[in-house]
Amino acid sequence: MHFKNIRTFLVLLFFASIFSISYGQKKKSKDKTMEEFSAPKLVVGIVVDQMRYDYLTRFSNKFQEGGFKRLLHDGFNCRNNHFNYAPTSTGPGHASVYTGTTPATHGIIGNDWYDKELDKMVYCASDATYASVGTTSDAGKMSPHRMEVTTIADQLRLHTQMRGKTIAIALKDRGAVMPGGHTANGAYWFYGKNEGNWITSSFYRNSLPKWVVSFNNSRSVDSYKKEWNTLKDINTYLESGLDNTSYEGLFEGENTPTFPHNIPILWDANDKYEILKHTPFGNSLTADFAIAALDGENLGKDEITDFLSISFSSTDYVGHKFGVNSKEIEDTYLRLDQDLARVFNALDKKVGKGEYTLFLTADHAAIHVPGYLKDNKIPAGHAEFKSLKSKLNEFLQYAYGTTDIVKSFSNFQLFLDHKIIKNLELEVGVVQESIAKEILKYNVVNRVYTAEQMWSQQYTRGIPYILQNGYNQKRSGDILFVLAPGVISYGKTGSTHGSPQIYDTHVPLLFYGKGIKKGNTVIRTEISDIAPTIATLLGIAFPNGTTGKPIVPVLNY
């Protein structure tokens, strides 16, 4: 071979070998990535009812390592996570977490609302076409039929040809029904009163499964009929206010809202098993039942991903009764921290460390008791709707000759009677604006918007953006108003929620487990981002009404 040809041959051979090595490395790397991707055996969604974000920081020095701190240290913390709609309440909250969208799309515009077609108030989960299962009461007549889109759990069921299992659990029916979606294998909630049992609806099944019957028959619920005293020395509860204040409500039969709360003595006067919901023992009972479900339903036992939804409702009941600054709320979160650790340990044991993915968030946050804020020179107060209604009726009578032009009121929305408006030969938009301007004059009202504005404008930030995301064209009212910051329509004791204000929208969002990075972000995330993030991790279709987007920094790809 000629020298020149030999040199050319060697050069070509060199580049060929480099290409071969490079290609082999790329192919090997690609194959390795594909081999390493596998879905978790179980996804666990946890909603803590009425949890403010700052509970994570406020109580952090008292949390143990295995509960909240496990998620904070080994998971991903979205520190600037918000609800992007109002009303911020339980039904819409659970629906939004799991559908990846807001009431404007999924249709759950409140816990209850005025139904314009039926001309009556309806409850978000009620469904008289189904029967109660596990109780003789009507408490089981529920279904998700008013939720108009799929959930992340529905999409997982569809993706796995219905082989993946979905189980949803909460003390509150709506805290189980909405997360379970339309295709859940089971959704269970707690019926107290004189029964104290976990129940369901014939929408899901016609009889309770053996493991639920066994759990109810064990009467482990009765172990929580005991005194509620603080988990730790009450003198160390420096993260909350005084134990005896005028800002707290009372159990029936108590003279002061102070520890210890003698549950056995208070039992009958507070509707028996119902009182457990208003104590941290309701969360413990929920954790017990969720752990029993892992074995009872064989969750996470094979390679087909299952879904377990758990909602801890007692935090909401305690917050409503005692307020967000009470020693009761601090004790409830310290005990919830222990219950979470029990659930996490059970997941490690029964599903396997590194084999499940989990997220924890809330369905809304809550405001400090206005009386407490006022006593600390912070603007706050209460809206007396009797007085507001009287003023409004005077205006309606003067302007239109009738008060019947307002047909109903719910969730800070007025529903007008369009037939009367037409008979008066008036335009709906003009009437909406006229009434809106009147309501804006009231001291406790901060902002007012009309349905006409919700239809014609596209808001991208601030309060109107939040209201528009909660505005459903078919179900919502004609006039929407927002109370002034710090002002609530509620009793003088305990905390509440529901507004578009930041104290009701800022909630935790923690991810943990398989496919999740360790870290945190202060970039704004929204509650509707949770479902598409989990869908992306699982490699499945988004819920069909999704308006949120995946939180990219969370995913370990």
XYZ file of C-alpha atoms in Angstrom:
557
model
C 0.000 0.000 0.000
C 1.277 3.462 -0.880
C 2.522 5.565 2.073
C -0.080 8.245 1.392
C -2.869 5.645 1.289
C -1.626 4.051 4.517
C -1.703 7.421 6.292
C -5.226 8.089 5.053
C -6.284 4.612 6.168
C -4.879 5.134 9.652
C -6.618 8.501 10.014
C -9.951 6.998 8.982
C -9.391 4.059 11.334
C -8.678 6.465 14.222
C -11.872 8.496 13.671
C -13.895 5.325 13.205
C -12.683 3.993 16.534
C -13.443 7.326 18.285
C -16.953 7.342 16.800
C -17.477 3.744 17.847
C -16.421 4.440 21.440
C -18.479 7.618 21.609
C -21.552 5.960 20.147
C -21.158 3.026 22.474
C -20.937 5.322 25.503
C -23.995 7.321 24.413
C -25.963 4.173 23.705
C -24.906 2.655 27.002
C -25.807 5.874 28.870
C -29.175 6.060 27.143
C -29.943 2.427 27.843
C -28.925 2.870 31.462
C -31.265 5.856 31.874
C -34.128 3.925 30.365
C -33.394 0.928 32.552
C -33.279 3.061 35.690
C -36.675 4.697 35.077
C -39.424 2.838 36.865
C -42.566 4.185 38.431
C -43.030 4.070 42.198
C -45.078 1.211 43.555
C -47.287 3.626 45.446
C -48.085 7.335 45.346
C -49.257 8.787 48.654
C -51.053 12.134 48.686
C -51.429 13.779 52.092
C -53.611 16.826 52.707
C -53.511 18.497 56.116
C -56.749 20.406 56.558
C -56.282 24.123 57.427
C -52.461 24.057 57.547
C -50.656 27.382 57.276
C -47.156 27.281 55.772
C -45.637 28.899 58.847
C -46.605 25.930 61.040
C -43.598 24.176 59.464
C -41.251 26.842 60.778
C -43.118 27.847 63.920
C -43.128 24.373 65.441
C -39.956 23.051 63.793
C -37.854 22.965 66.967
C -40.365 20.552 68.507
C -40.867 18.244 65.533
C -39.121 14.869 65.703
C -36.844 13.592 62.956
C -39.240 11.075 61.453
C -42.256 13.252 60.648
C -42.304 16.693 59.030
C -38.519 16.960 59.343
C -38.046 13.823 57.275
C -39.843 15.498 54.390
C -38.016 18.796 54.913
C -34.535 17.261 55.139
C -34.834 14.488 52.555
C -37.511 15.841 50.231
C -38.307 19.002 48.266
C -39.919 22.036 49.905
C -41.916 24.524 47.804
C -41.780 27.429 50.233
C -43.867 29.893 48.222
C -46.846 27.682 47.414
C -50.319 29.199 47.099
C -53.902 28.555 46.269
C -54.608 30.545 43.121
C -58.374 30.779 43.545
C -61.084 31.481 46.099
C -63.047 30.336 48.009
C -60.298 28.611 49.967
C -62.286 25.824 51.577
C -62.146 22.044 51.958
C -64.178 20.789 48.990
C -62.568 23.025 46.355
C -59.172 22.536 48.021
C -59.137 18.758 47.747
C -60.587 18.882 44.242
C -57.931 21.353 43.069
C -55.008 19.421 44.566
C -55.993 16.264 42.716
C -57.378 17.633 39.436
C -54.556 20.070 38.665
C -57.027 22.868 38.042
C -59.333 25.324 39.800
C -63.099 25.673 40.434
C -63.416 27.577 37.154
C -62.776 24.231 35.466
C -63.500 21.404 37.917
C -66.762 22.928 39.136
C -66.433 22.493 42.904
C -66.980 26.158 43.733
C -67.467 25.705 47.486
C -68.322 23.193 50.177
C -71.913 24.251 49.535
C -73.302 26.605 46.931
C -76.538 27.863 45.445
C -77.389 25.772 42.397
C -78.949 28.053 39.779
C -80.619 25.201 37.886
C -82.038 23.415 40.925
C -82.830 26.701 42.700
C -81.492 25.419 46.008
C -78.302 24.994 48.003
C -76.275 21.858 47.250
C -73.387 20.141 49.012
C -70.267 19.401 46.982
C -70.273 15.626 47.577
C -73.926 14.785 48.251
C -75.674 12.344 45.949
C -79.073 10.948 46.925
C -78.942 8.392 44.098
C -76.508 6.282 46.153
C -76.929 4.544 49.498
C -74.919 4.645 52.702
C -72.668 1.660 53.333
C -71.588 0.891 56.897
C -74.143 3.151 58.605
C -77.892 3.444 58.950
C -77.618 7.226 58.596
C -77.588 9.221 55.341
C -73.914 10.117 55.853
C -72.798 7.747 53.114
C -74.974 9.162 50.325
C -72.039 10.728 48.524
C -70.225 10.690 45.174
C -67.910 12.904 43.110
C -70.581 13.566 40.463
C -70.346 17.362 40.808
C -66.615 17.318 40.006
C -66.517 17.679 36.233
C -62.973 16.516 35.401
C -60.617 13.660 36.210
C -58.136 13.482 39.077
C -54.530 12.312 39.011
C -55.777 9.083 40.608
C -58.313 8.646 37.780
C -55.559 9.089 35.206
C -53.395 6.497 36.940
C -56.286 4.050 36.892
C -56.859 4.695 33.192
C -53.134 4.377 32.439
C -52.898 0.991 34.166
C -56.069 -0.372 32.572
C -57.723 -0.108 35.988
C -55.151 -2.485 37.513
C -53.620 0.196 39.716
C -55.663 0.679 42.859
C -56.915 3.956 44.415
C -57.942 4.255 48.058
C -58.941 7.566 49.671
C -59.319 8.174 53.419
C -60.432 11.151 55.543
C -62.576 11.971 58.547
C -64.572 14.269 56.244
C -66.513 12.746 53.355
C -65.426 15.498 50.939
C -61.801 14.941 51.983
C -62.056 11.382 50.648
C -64.546 11.723 47.779
C -62.741 14.466 45.830
C -59.225 12.932 45.973
C -60.535 9.456 45.151
C -62.004 10.772 41.927
C -64.497 8.984 39.739
C -62.755 5.604 39.563
C -61.566 4.948 43.129
C -61.673 1.379 44.387
C -62.638 2.761 47.764
C -63.210 6.038 49.589
C -63.823 5.952 53.330
C -64.786 8.579 55.868
C -65.623 8.592 59.571
C -69.131 8.723 60.953
C -69.112 9.694 64.623
C -72.190 10.372 66.743
C -73.156 7.109 68.489
C -71.498 4.802 65.923
C -67.822 5.701 65.516
C -67.261 3.758 62.294
C -65.572 4.187 58.937
C -68.181 4.193 56.192
C -68.537 4.615 52.431
C -71.072 5.020 49.620
C -72.624 2.493 47.256
C -71.032 4.600 44.512
C -67.857 2.654 45.346
C -69.154 -0.680 46.616
C -72.249 -2.269 48.138
C -70.604 -3.574 51.303
C -67.553 -2.743 53.371
C -64.499 -4.900 52.631
C -63.436 -7.381 55.312
C -60.508 -5.297 56.491
C -62.745 -2.261 57.137
C -65.313 -4.413 58.946
C -62.499 -5.893 61.023
C -61.120 -2.424 61.818
C -64.550 -1.160 62.901
C -65.251 -4.290 64.935
C -61.935 -3.996 66.771
C -63.293 -0.814 68.410
C -59.780 0.639 68.467
C -61.577 3.977 68.156
C -62.575 3.609 71.807
C -58.928 3.818 72.870
C -59.114 7.526 71.992
C -61.927 8.184 74.464
C -59.416 9.606 76.895
C -58.178 12.848 78.389
C -56.521 15.283 75.982
C -53.535 16.790 77.714
C -50.445 18.283 76.103
C -47.923 15.891 74.595
C -45.057 17.855 76.142
C -44.830 20.168 79.151
C -47.283 22.993 78.422
C -44.767 25.499 79.789
C -42.512 24.712 76.811
C -45.245 25.627 74.316
C -43.775 29.061 73.739
C -44.726 29.045 70.044
C -48.381 29.681 70.891
C -50.404 32.070 73.015
C -51.821 31.715 76.516
C -53.884 28.642 77.313
C -56.896 30.572 78.568
C -57.981 33.363 76.229
C -61.207 34.910 74.982
C -60.202 33.983 71.417
C -60.911 30.270 71.932
C -64.122 28.315 71.774
C -65.348 25.811 74.340
C -66.441 22.223 74.259
C -69.999 21.907 75.512
C -69.729 21.438 79.274
C -66.408 23.274 79.724
C -66.017 26.540 81.593
C -62.573 27.426 80.232
C -60.756 26.466 76.985
C -57.825 25.009 78.893
C -55.872 21.790 79.186
C -56.574 19.104 80.088
C -59.765 18.497 78.106
C -61.585 15.634 79.804
C -63.038 13.870 76.767
C -64.822 11.041 78.684
C -66.728 13.557 80.826
C -67.507 15.751 77.782
C -68.478 12.773 75.616
C -72.276 12.783 75.698
C -72.678 16.568 75.619
C -70.514 16.802 72.474
C -72.223 14.185 70.325
C -70.123 11.246 71.486
C -67.679 10.079 68.792
C -68.005 13.437 67.024
C -65.823 15.059 69.675
C -62.819 13.028 68.497
C -62.787 15.052 65.266
C -62.086 18.169 67.334
C -59.033 16.632 68.988
C -55.695 15.352 67.617
C -56.997 11.842 68.259
C -59.033 12.155 65.056
C -55.754 12.399 63.135
C -54.342 9.414 65.039
C -57.426 7.399 64.150
C -56.984 8.415 60.501
C -53.350 7.282 60.576
C -54.394 3.948 62.123
C -56.931 3.397 59.374
C -54.528 4.397 56.597
C -51.898 1.953 57.872
C -54.552 -0.766 58.000
C -55.444 0.048 54.376
C -51.878 -0.701 53.224
C -52.312 -4.360 54.167
C -56.066 -4.559 53.677
C -55.806 -3.391 50.062
C -52.278 -4.788 49.329
C -51.140 -1.335 48.248
C -47.725 -1.054 46.626
C -47.198 -4.789 46.534
C -46.443 -5.119 42.811
C -44.967 -3.113 39.930
C -48.296 -1.506 38.995
C -48.522 1.850 40.753
C -51.291 2.307 43.338
C -52.540 5.557 44.895
C -53.335 6.234 48.548
C -54.926 9.545 49.497
C -54.968 10.559 53.167
C -56.553 13.736 54.499
C -55.978 14.722 58.127
C -59.109 16.670 59.058
C -58.761 17.251 62.802
C -56.354 20.135 62.290
C -59.253 22.046 60.723
C -61.718 21.229 63.495
C -59.199 22.263 66.172
C -58.305 25.460 64.300
C -61.952 26.442 63.959
C -62.616 25.867 67.659
C -59.459 27.218 69.286
C -57.714 29.418 66.693
C -54.352 29.260 64.961
C -52.455 30.750 67.917
C -53.797 28.355 70.539
C -51.857 25.802 72.538
C -54.396 23.285 71.240
C -53.267 23.852 67.658
C -49.607 23.504 68.652
C -50.282 20.245 70.469
C -52.326 18.968 67.520
C -49.395 19.532 65.145
C -46.872 17.927 67.487
C -49.099 14.869 67.678
C -49.698 14.916 63.908
C -45.913 14.908 63.502
C -45.815 11.621 65.417
C -48.690 10.194 63.372
C -46.900 11.093 60.137
C -43.788 9.304 61.382
C -45.910 6.202 62.018
C -47.325 6.358 58.496
C -43.868 6.855 56.943
C -42.429 3.946 58.922
C -45.308 1.725 57.808
C -44.673 2.726 54.178
C -40.980 1.858 54.565
C -41.852 -1.523 55.978
C -44.819 -2.499 53.814
C -43.936 -0.865 50.478
C -40.191 -0.394 50.842
C -37.842 2.552 51.252
C -37.341 4.275 47.929
C -40.345 2.491 46.404
C -43.005 5.150 46.984
C -43.515 8.818 46.154
C -45.308 11.160 48.523
C -46.538 14.729 48.605
C -47.945 16.727 51.506
C -49.949 19.923 51.206
C -53.080 21.590 52.627
C -56.562 22.390 51.336
C -56.339 25.985 52.629
C -54.673 27.942 55.402
C -56.354 30.203 58.011
C -56.439 33.639 59.620
C -55.592 34.621 63.183
C -58.643 35.315 65.330
C -59.535 38.977 64.577
C -59.964 39.721 68.288
C -56.365 38.705 68.881
C -55.177 40.842 65.968
C -57.145 43.866 67.177
C -55.776 43.503 70.694
C -52.316 43.688 69.120
C -53.227 46.859 67.179
C -53.516 45.058 63.831
C -56.526 46.041 61.671
C -59.141 43.291 61.835
C -62.805 42.736 62.521
C -66.020 40.859 61.853
C -68.574 41.389 59.103
C -72.126 41.322 60.421
C -74.157 40.078 57.485
C -77.486 40.910 59.104
C -76.543 44.578 59.000
C -75.144 44.318 55.448
C -78.282 42.561 54.224
C -80.480 45.243 55.759
C -78.498 48.010 54.013
C -78.555 46.167 50.711
C -82.314 45.541 50.919
C -82.922 49.251 51.466
C -80.934 49.997 48.318
C -82.693 47.297 46.270
C -86.127 48.475 47.337
C -85.275 52.069 46.455
C -83.525 51.288 43.135
C -85.717 48.495 41.786
C -88.855 48.430 43.898
C -88.175 44.896 45.106
C -85.608 42.966 47.132
C -86.377 39.777 45.191
C -83.919 40.832 42.506
C -81.270 39.109 44.692
C -82.189 35.452 44.610
C -79.508 33.921 46.824
C -76.141 34.401 48.504
C -73.292 31.932 49.020
C -69.484 32.013 49.180
C -69.404 35.825 49.084
C -71.376 35.861 45.849
C -74.802 37.310 45.088
C -77.044 35.461 42.651
C -79.544 37.690 40.850
C -82.955 36.737 39.500
C -82.520 37.267 35.757
C -86.240 36.843 35.094
C -87.096 39.765 37.336
C -84.350 41.851 35.729
C -85.808 41.051 32.301
C -89.349 41.894 33.465
C -88.064 45.256 34.692
C -86.608 45.755 31.202
C -83.101 46.168 32.616
C -79.759 44.840 31.428
C -78.092 42.258 33.674
C -74.653 43.846 33.342
C -75.980 47.273 34.355
C -77.763 45.838 37.408
C -74.626 43.893 38.408
C -72.517 47.042 38.277
C -75.070 49.119 40.175
C -75.316 46.623 43.043
C -71.529 46.143 43.048
C -70.994 49.894 43.511
C -73.453 49.895 46.404
C -71.713 46.988 48.173
C -68.312 48.643 47.732
C -69.517 51.459 50.002
C -69.713 49.104 52.997
C -66.747 49.467 55.359
C -66.018 45.756 55.744
C -65.903 45.227 51.967
C -62.556 45.675 50.221
C -63.253 44.824 46.566
C -66.214 43.958 44.361
C -66.322 42.390 40.899
C -69.154 41.453 38.587
C -69.769 38.360 36.506
C -69.538 40.639 33.482
C -65.940 41.437 34.447
C -65.148 37.772 35.054
C -66.431 37.004 31.539
C -64.855 39.885 29.659
C -61.464 40.379 31.346
C -58.413 38.148 31.598
C -56.710 38.765 34.926
C -53.159 37.507 35.431
C -52.275 38.478 38.992
C -53.583 39.707 42.313
C -57.018 39.285 43.878
C -58.996 39.453 40.587
C -56.827 36.632 39.179
C -57.622 34.513 42.235
C -61.346 35.271 41.987
C -61.450 34.510 38.279
C -59.842 31.094 38.829
C -62.627 30.371 41.304
C -65.348 31.683 39.004
C -67.250 28.971 37.140
C -69.372 30.441 34.346
C -72.215 27.986 34.810
C -72.246 27.773 38.590
C -70.974 31.034 40.066
C -72.940 34.164 40.939
C -73.427 37.650 39.487
C -71.501 39.732 42.012
C -68.360 38.706 43.920
C -67.050 40.649 46.888
C -64.002 40.401 49.108
C -63.919 41.420 52.756
C -61.182 43.756 53.934
C -57.896 42.139 55.055
C -58.275 40.799 58.590
C -62.095 40.866 58.424
C -64.059 37.622 58.556
C -67.660 36.469 58.624
C -67.417 34.056 61.546
C -67.893 33.827 65.300
C -65.796 35.733 67.803
C -63.724 32.667 68.716
C -61.627 30.335 66.587
C -60.089 30.769 63.155
C -61.625 30.442 59.721
C -60.716 30.657 56.028
C -62.241 31.032 52.584
C -60.892 34.364 51.363
C -58.434 35.152 48.530
C -56.150 36.878 51.062
C -52.634 35.539 51.447
C -53.210 34.231 54.977
C -55.702 31.774 53.457
C -53.699 30.885 50.330
C -50.124 30.223 51.575
C -49.816 26.512 52.390
C -47.049 23.887 52.526
C -46.077 21.746 49.563
C -43.541 19.007 50.236
C -42.494 16.182 47.904
C -40.569 13.099 49.011
C -39.446 9.695 47.794
C -38.861 8.024 44.476
C -38.134 10.418 41.613
C -37.943 13.464 43.923
C -34.899 15.691 44.366
C -33.746 16.998 47.713
C -33.973 20.766 47.876
C -36.302 23.730 48.044
C -37.493 26.691 46.024
C -38.931 30.133 46.752
C -40.257 30.479 43.210
C -44.050 30.736 43.352
C -45.862 27.444 42.855
C -49.614 26.970 42.806
C -51.852 24.244 44.118
C -52.870 23.220 40.594
C -49.223 22.348 39.845
C -49.245 19.255 42.079
C -51.203 16.881 39.829
C -49.221 17.597 36.626
C -45.967 17.210 38.593
C -46.997 13.741 39.766
C -48.308 12.887 36.282
C -44.952 13.858 34.764
C -43.096 11.736 37.304
C -45.337 8.756 36.518
C -45.206 9.324 32.769
C -48.985 9.378 32.470
C -51.541 11.753 30.955
C -52.441 14.878 32.914
C -55.928 15.059 34.455
C -58.192 16.244 31.653
C -58.883 19.702 33.076
C -55.297 20.513 34.073
C -54.338 24.181 34.024
C -51.290 23.894 36.296
C -47.796 22.984 35.148
C -45.141 20.541 36.388
C -42.749 21.896 39.013
C -39.544 20.976 37.188
C -37.011 21.455 40.044
C -38.844 18.808 42.088
C -38.260 15.965 39.642
C -35.091 13.899 39.804
C -34.523 13.318 36.076
